[in-house]
Coordinates of C-alpha atoms and ligand atoms in Angstrom, one line a residue:
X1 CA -85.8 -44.5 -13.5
X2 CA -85.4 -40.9 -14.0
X3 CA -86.9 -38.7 -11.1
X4 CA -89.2 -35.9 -12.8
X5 CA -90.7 -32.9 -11.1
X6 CA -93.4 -30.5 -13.0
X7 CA -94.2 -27.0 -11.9
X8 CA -97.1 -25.8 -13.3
X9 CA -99.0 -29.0 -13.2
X10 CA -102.3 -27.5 -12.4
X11 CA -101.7 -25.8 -16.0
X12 CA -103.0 -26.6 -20.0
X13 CA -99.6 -27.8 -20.8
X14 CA -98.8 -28.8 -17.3
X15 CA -101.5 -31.7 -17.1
X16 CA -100.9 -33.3 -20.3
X17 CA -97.1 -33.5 -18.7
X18 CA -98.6 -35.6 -15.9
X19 CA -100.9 -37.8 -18.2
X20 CA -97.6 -38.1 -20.7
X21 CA -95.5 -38.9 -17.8
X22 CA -97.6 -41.1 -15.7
X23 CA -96.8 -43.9 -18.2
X24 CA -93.7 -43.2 -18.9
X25 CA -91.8 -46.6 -17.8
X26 CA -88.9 -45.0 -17.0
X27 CA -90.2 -42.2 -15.0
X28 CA -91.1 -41.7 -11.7
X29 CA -92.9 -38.4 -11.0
X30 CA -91.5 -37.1 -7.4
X31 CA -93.0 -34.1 -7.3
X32 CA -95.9 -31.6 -8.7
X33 CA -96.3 -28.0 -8.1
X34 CA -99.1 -25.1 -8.8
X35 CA -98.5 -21.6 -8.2
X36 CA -97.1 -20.1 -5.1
X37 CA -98.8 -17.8 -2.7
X38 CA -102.0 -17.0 -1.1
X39 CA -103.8 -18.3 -3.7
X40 CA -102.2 -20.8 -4.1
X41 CA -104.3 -24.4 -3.8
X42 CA -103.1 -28.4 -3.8
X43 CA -104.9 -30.6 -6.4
X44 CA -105.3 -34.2 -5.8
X45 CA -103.3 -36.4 -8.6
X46 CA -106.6 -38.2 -9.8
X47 CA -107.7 -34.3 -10.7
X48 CA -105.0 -33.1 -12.8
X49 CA -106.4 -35.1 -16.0
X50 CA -109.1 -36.7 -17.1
X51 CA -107.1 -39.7 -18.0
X52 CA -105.1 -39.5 -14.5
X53 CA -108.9 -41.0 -13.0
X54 CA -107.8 -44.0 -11.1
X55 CA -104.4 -43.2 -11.0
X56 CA -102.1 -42.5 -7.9
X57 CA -99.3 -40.5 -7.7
X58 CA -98.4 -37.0 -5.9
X59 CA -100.9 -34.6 -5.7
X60 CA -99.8 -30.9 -6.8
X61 CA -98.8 -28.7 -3.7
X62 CA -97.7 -24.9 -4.3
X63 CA -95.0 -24.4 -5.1
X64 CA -91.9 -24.3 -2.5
X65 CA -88.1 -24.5 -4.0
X66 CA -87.1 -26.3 -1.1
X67 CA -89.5 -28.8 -1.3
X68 CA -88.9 -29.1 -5.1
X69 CA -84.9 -29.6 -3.9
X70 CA -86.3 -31.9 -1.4
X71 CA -88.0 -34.7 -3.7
X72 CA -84.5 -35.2 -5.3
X73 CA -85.7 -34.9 -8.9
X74 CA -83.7 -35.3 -12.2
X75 CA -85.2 -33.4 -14.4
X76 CA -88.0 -30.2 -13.3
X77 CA -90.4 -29.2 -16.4
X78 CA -91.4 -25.8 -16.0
X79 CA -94.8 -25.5 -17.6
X80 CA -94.8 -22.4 -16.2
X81 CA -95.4 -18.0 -17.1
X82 CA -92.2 -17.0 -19.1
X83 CA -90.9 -14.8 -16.1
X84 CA -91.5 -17.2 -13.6
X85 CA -89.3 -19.9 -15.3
X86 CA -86.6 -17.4 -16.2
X87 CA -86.6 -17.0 -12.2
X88 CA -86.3 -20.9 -11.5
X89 CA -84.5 -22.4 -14.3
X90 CA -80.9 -21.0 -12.8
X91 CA -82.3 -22.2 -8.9
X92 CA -83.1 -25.5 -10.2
X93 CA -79.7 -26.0 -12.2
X94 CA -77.5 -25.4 -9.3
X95 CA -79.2 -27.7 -7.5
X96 CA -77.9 -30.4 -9.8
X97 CA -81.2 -30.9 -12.0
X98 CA -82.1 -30.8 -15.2
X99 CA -84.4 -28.0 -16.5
X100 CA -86.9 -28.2 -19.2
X101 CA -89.1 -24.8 -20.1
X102 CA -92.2 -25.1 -22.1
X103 CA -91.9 -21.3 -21.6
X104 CA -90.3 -18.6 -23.5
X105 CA -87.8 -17.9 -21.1
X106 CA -84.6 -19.2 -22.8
X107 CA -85.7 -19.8 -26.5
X108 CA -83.9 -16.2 -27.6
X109 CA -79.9 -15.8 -27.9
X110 CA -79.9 -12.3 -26.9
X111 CA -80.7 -11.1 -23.4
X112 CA -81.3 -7.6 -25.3
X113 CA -84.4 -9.2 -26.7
X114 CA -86.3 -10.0 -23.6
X115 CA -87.4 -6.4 -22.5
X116 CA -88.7 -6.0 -26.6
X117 CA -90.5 -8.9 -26.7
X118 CA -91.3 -10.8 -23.1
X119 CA -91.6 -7.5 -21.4
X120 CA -88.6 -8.7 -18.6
X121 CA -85.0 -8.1 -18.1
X122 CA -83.5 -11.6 -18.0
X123 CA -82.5 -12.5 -15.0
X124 CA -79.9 -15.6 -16.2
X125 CA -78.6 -14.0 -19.2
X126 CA -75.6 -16.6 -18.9
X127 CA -78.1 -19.6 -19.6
X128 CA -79.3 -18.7 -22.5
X129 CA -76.1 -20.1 -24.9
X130 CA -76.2 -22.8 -23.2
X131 CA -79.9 -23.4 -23.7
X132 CA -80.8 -26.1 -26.9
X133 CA -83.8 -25.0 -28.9
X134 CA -85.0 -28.0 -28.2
X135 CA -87.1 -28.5 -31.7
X136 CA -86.6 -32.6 -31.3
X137 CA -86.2 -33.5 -35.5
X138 CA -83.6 -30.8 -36.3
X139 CA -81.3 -31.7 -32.9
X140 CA -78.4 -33.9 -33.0
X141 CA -76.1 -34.8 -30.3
X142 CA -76.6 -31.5 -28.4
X143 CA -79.9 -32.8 -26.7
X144 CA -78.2 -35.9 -24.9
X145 CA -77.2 -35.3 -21.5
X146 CA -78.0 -31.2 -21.6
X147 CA -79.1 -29.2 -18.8
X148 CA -81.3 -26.6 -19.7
X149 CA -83.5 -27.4 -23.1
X150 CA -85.8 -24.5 -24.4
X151 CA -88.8 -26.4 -25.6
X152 CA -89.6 -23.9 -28.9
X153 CA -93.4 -22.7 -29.1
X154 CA -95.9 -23.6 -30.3
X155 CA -96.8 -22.0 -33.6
X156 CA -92.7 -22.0 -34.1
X157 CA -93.1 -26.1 -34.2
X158 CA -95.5 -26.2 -36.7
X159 CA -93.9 -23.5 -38.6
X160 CA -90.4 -24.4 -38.9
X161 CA -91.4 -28.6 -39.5
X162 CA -93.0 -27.5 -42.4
X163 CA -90.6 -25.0 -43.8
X164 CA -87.0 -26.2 -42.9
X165 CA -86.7 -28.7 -45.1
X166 CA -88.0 -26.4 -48.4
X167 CA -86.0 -23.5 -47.5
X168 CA -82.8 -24.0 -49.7
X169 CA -85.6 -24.5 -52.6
X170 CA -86.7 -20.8 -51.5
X171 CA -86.3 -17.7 -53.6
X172 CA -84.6 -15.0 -52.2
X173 CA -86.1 -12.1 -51.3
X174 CA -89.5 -13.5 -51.6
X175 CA -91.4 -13.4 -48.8
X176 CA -93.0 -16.5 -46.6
X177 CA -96.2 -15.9 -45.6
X178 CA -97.5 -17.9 -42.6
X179 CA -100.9 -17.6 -41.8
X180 CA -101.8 -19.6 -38.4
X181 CA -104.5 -20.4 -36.3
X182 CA -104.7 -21.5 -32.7
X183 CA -107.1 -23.5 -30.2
X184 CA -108.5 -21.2 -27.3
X185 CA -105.8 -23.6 -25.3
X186 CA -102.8 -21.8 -26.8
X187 CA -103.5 -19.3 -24.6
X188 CA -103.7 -20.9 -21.2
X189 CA -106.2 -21.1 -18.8
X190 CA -105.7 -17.2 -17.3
X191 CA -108.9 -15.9 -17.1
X192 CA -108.6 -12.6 -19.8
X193 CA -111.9 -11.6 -21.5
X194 CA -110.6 -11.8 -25.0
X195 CA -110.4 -15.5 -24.9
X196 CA -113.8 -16.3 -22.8
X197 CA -116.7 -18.5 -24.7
X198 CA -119.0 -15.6 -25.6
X199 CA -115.8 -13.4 -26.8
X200 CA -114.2 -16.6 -28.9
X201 CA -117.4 -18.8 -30.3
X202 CA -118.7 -18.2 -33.7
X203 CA -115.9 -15.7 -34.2
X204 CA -112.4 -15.8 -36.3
X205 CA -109.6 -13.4 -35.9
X206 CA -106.4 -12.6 -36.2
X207 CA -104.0 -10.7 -33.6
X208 CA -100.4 -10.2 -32.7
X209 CA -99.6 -9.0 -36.4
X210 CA -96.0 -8.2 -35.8
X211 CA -95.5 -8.4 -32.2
X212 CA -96.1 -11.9 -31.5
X213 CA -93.9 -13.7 -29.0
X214 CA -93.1 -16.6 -31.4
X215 CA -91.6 -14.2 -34.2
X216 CA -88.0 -13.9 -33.4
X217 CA -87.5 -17.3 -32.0
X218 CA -88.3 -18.6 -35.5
X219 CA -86.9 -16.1 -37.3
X220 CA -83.2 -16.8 -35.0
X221 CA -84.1 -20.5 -36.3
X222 CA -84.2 -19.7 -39.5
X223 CA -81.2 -17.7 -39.9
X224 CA -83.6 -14.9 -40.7
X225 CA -83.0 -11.2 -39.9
X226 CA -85.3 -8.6 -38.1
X227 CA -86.3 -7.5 -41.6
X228 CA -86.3 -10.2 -43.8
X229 CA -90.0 -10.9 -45.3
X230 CA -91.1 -13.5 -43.4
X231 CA -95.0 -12.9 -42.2
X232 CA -96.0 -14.4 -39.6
X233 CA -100.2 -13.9 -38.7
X234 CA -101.7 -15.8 -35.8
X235 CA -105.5 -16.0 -35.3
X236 CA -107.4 -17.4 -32.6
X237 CA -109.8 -20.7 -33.9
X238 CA -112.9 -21.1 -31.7
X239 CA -111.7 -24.2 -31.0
X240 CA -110.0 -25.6 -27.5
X241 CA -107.3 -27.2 -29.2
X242 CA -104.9 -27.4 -32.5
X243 CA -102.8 -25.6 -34.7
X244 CA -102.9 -25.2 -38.4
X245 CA -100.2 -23.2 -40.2
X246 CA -100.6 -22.2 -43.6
X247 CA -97.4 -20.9 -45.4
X248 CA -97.3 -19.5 -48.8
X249 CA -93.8 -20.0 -50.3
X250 CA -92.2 -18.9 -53.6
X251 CA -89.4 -21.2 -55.1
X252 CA -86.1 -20.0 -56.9
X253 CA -87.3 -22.2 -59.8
X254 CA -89.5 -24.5 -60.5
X255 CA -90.6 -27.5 -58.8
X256 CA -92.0 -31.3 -59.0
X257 CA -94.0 -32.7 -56.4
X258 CA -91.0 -35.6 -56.5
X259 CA -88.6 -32.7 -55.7
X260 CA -90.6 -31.4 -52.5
X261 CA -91.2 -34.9 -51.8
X262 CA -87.5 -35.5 -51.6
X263 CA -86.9 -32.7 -49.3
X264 CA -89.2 -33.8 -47.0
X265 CA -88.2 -37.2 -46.6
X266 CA -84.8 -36.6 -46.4
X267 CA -85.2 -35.3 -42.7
X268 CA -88.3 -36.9 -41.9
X269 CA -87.9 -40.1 -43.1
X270 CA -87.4 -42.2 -39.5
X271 CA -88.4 -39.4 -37.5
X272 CA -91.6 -41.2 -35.2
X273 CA -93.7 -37.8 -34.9
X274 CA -93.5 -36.2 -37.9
X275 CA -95.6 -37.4 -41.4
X276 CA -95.5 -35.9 -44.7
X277 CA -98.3 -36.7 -47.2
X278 CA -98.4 -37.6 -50.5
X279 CA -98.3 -34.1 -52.7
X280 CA -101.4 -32.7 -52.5
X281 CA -102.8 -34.5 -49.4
X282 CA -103.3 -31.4 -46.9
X283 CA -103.3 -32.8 -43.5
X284 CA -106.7 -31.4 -40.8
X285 CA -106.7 -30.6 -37.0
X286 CA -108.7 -33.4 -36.6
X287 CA -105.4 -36.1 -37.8
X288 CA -103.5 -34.7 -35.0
X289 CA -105.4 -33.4 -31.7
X290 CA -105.1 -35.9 -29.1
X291 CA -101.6 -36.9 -30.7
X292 CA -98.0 -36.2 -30.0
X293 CA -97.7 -36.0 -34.3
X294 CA -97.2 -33.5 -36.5
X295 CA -98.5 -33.7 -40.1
X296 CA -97.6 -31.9 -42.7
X297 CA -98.8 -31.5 -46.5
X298 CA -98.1 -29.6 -49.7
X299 CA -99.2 -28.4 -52.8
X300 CA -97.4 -26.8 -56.1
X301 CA -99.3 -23.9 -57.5
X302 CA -99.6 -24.1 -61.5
X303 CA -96.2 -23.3 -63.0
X304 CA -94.7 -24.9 -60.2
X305 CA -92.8 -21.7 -58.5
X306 CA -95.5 -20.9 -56.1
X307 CA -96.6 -23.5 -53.1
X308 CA -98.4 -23.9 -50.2
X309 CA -97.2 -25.8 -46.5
X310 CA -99.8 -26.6 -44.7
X311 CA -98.9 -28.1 -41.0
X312 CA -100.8 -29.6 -38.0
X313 CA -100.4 -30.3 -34.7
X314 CA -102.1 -30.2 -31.1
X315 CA -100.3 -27.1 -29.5
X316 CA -100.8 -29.1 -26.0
X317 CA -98.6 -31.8 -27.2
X318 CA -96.5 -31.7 -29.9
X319 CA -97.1 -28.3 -29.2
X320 CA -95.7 -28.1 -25.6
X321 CA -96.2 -31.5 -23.8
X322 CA -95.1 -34.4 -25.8
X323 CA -92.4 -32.7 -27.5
X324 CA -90.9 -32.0 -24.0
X325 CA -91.1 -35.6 -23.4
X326 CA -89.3 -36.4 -26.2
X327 CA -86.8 -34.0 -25.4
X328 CA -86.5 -35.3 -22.3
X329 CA -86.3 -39.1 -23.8
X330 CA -83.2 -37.6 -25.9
X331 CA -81.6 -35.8 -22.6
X332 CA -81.5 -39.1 -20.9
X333 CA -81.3 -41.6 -23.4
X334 CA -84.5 -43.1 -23.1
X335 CA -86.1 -44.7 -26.5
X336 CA -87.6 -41.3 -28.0
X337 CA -90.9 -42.6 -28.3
X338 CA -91.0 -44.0 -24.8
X339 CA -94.3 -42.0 -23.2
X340 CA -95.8 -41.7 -25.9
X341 CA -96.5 -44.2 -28.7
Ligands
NAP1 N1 -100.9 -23.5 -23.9 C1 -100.2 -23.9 -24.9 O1 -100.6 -24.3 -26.0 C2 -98.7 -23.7 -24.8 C3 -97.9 -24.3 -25.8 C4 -96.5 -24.2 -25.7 C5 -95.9 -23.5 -24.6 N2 -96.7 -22.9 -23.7 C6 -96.1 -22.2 -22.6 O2 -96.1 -23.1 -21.5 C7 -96.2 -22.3 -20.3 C8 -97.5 -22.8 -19.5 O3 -98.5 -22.6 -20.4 P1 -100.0 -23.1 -20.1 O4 -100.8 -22.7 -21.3 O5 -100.0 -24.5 -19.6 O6 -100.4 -22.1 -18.9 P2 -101.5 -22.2 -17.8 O7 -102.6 -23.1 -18.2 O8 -101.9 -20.8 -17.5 O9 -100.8 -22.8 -16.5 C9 -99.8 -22.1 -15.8 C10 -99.3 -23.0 -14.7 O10 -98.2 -22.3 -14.1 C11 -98.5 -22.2 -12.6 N3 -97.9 -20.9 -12.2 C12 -98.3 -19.7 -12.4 N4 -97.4 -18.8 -11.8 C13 -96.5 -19.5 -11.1 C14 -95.5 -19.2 -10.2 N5 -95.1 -17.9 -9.9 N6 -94.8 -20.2 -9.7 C15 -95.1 -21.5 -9.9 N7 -96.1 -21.9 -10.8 C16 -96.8 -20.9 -11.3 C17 -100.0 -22.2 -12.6 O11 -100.4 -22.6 -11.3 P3 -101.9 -22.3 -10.7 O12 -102.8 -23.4 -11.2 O13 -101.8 -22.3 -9.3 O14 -102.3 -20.9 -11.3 C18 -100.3 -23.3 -13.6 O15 -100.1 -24.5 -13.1 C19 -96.3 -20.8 -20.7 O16 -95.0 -20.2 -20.6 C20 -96.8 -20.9 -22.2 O17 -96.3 -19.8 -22.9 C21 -98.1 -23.0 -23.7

């Protein structure tokens, strides 16, 4: 059995890690944590998720390093602020455990791009070559047996599934144009006026044109550089839960359905979480909330240079949740749909 701890249990993404991992066979869940300090509170087990109900299992106690040391785990996920698991990640390490952040804390290469774009200094620069972008379908070996895996973000995931496979089909110098939208969820359950019910419902928008979080993690993914034209325009779906990317794409010369087909099955093809459809078959929200899956779908444009990637998934799970499981399946050889088929 592999020992798991989760701080941040009492979060979005932390709670679907207790519902994923509470029927996990081959993991025992030692510990769970909420924030530290005064306000700090303990939430019973059977609270954390609706599907938790008549479970049993630790309740979530603030949070304490030593008593996180002290329940022995294997592997802590941090489902935790960005700054916050930047702090823990190297306290946890040394302690012998494995880490994995649902954060943004170790997802960029350079330590020079924290202050720019997370607003912090890191404070383990050291850990962050070590750290595997851990986007499960486009990882090899590196996954088994690492310590530290940066679970990628959420719009990133359903970004770069959809576009990896296309991009050598890609004209240069054309730009990719991804328009996404987001659940309310994507945000966390921070109290912040923009995102409150009379604020969000019956409204569309978009925000973080440019200076979204997200951006340089998928353009260091990518291969892409700071000015390369690659768009990237998040908007916020009155909706709790879900992503939908839309990405407009330009090809070097012209394609068949058969040829994107092709490129899509060639990585996707036994991959359990991932399904293309047939050309033209766009995939909806509603295929993939509640699911670990990502779905993804495209179209050719007339003339056949021009297309559109459109790509779903439920940003608390394949999103964040499930995808950490998986990763964590990977880390310690477990069968990668264990948790969650
Ligand atoms: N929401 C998404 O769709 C999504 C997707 C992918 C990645 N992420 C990332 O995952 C992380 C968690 O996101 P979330 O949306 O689940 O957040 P959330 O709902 O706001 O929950 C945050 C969790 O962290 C705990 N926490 C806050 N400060 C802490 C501290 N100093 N020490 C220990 N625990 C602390 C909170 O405890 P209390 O309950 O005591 O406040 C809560 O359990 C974030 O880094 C986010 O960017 C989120």
């Amino acid at each position: 059995m592999t020992r798991a701890a989760i701080v941040g249990a009492t979060g979005y993404s932390g709670a679907e890690l207790c519902a994923l991992l509470a029927r996990h066979h081959h993991v025992e869940i030692v510990s769970l944590f909420s924030s530290g300090g005064k306000d700090a509170r303990a939430v019973r087990f059977a609270r954390l998720h609706p599907l938790l109900g008549g479970s049993t299992g630790p309740d979530a106690e603030p949070f304490s390093l030593e008593r996180l040391k002290a329940t022995r785990p294997d592997v802590v996920f941090l489902a935790t602020p960005n700054e916050t698991s930047a702090e823990l990640a190297p306290k946890i390490l040394e302690s012998g455990a494995k880490v994995i952040d649902i954060s943004g804390a170790f997802r960029l290469r350079e330590a020079a791009a924290y202050p720019k774009w997370y607003g912090f200094e890191h404070p383990a620069p050291w850990l962050l070559a070590e750290a595997v972008y851990g986007l499960t379908e486009w990882c090899g070996g590196e996954l088994s047996g690492a310590r530290l895996v940066a679970n990628p973000g959420c719009y990133s995931t359903s970004i770069l599934l959809a576009l990896k496979p296309v991009l050598p089909l890609l004209a240069k110098g054309q730009a990719v144009i991804c328009d996404s939208v987001s659940g309310v969820s994507g945000a966390g359950k921070k109290s912040d006026v923009a995102y409150s019910f009379s604020e969000v419902e019956g409204n569309f928008k978009a925000y973080g044109v440019g200076v979204h979080r997200h951006e340089p993690e998928m353009r260091q993914d990518l291969g892409l550089s700071a000015d390369a034209p690659f768009v990237f325009v998040p908007h916020l779906l009155p909706t709790v839960r879900g992503i939908l990317s839309t990405l407009h794409v330009s090809f070097a010369q012209p394609q068949t359905p058969n040829v994107l087909a092709a490129a899509y099955e060639k990585p996707y093809a036994a991959t359990p979480f991932v399904r293309v459809r047939a050309a033209g078959e766009l995939p909806e929200l509603r295929d993939v909330v509640g699911t670990p899956r990502a779905e993804i779908g495209f179209a050719l444009l007339p003339g056949g240079r021009r297309g559109v990637l459109v790509s779903v998934i439920d940003n608390l799970l394949k999103g964040a949740a499930s995808s950490a499981v998986q990763n964590m399946n990977r880390v310690f050889g477990h069968p990668e749909t264990e948790g969650l088929a």
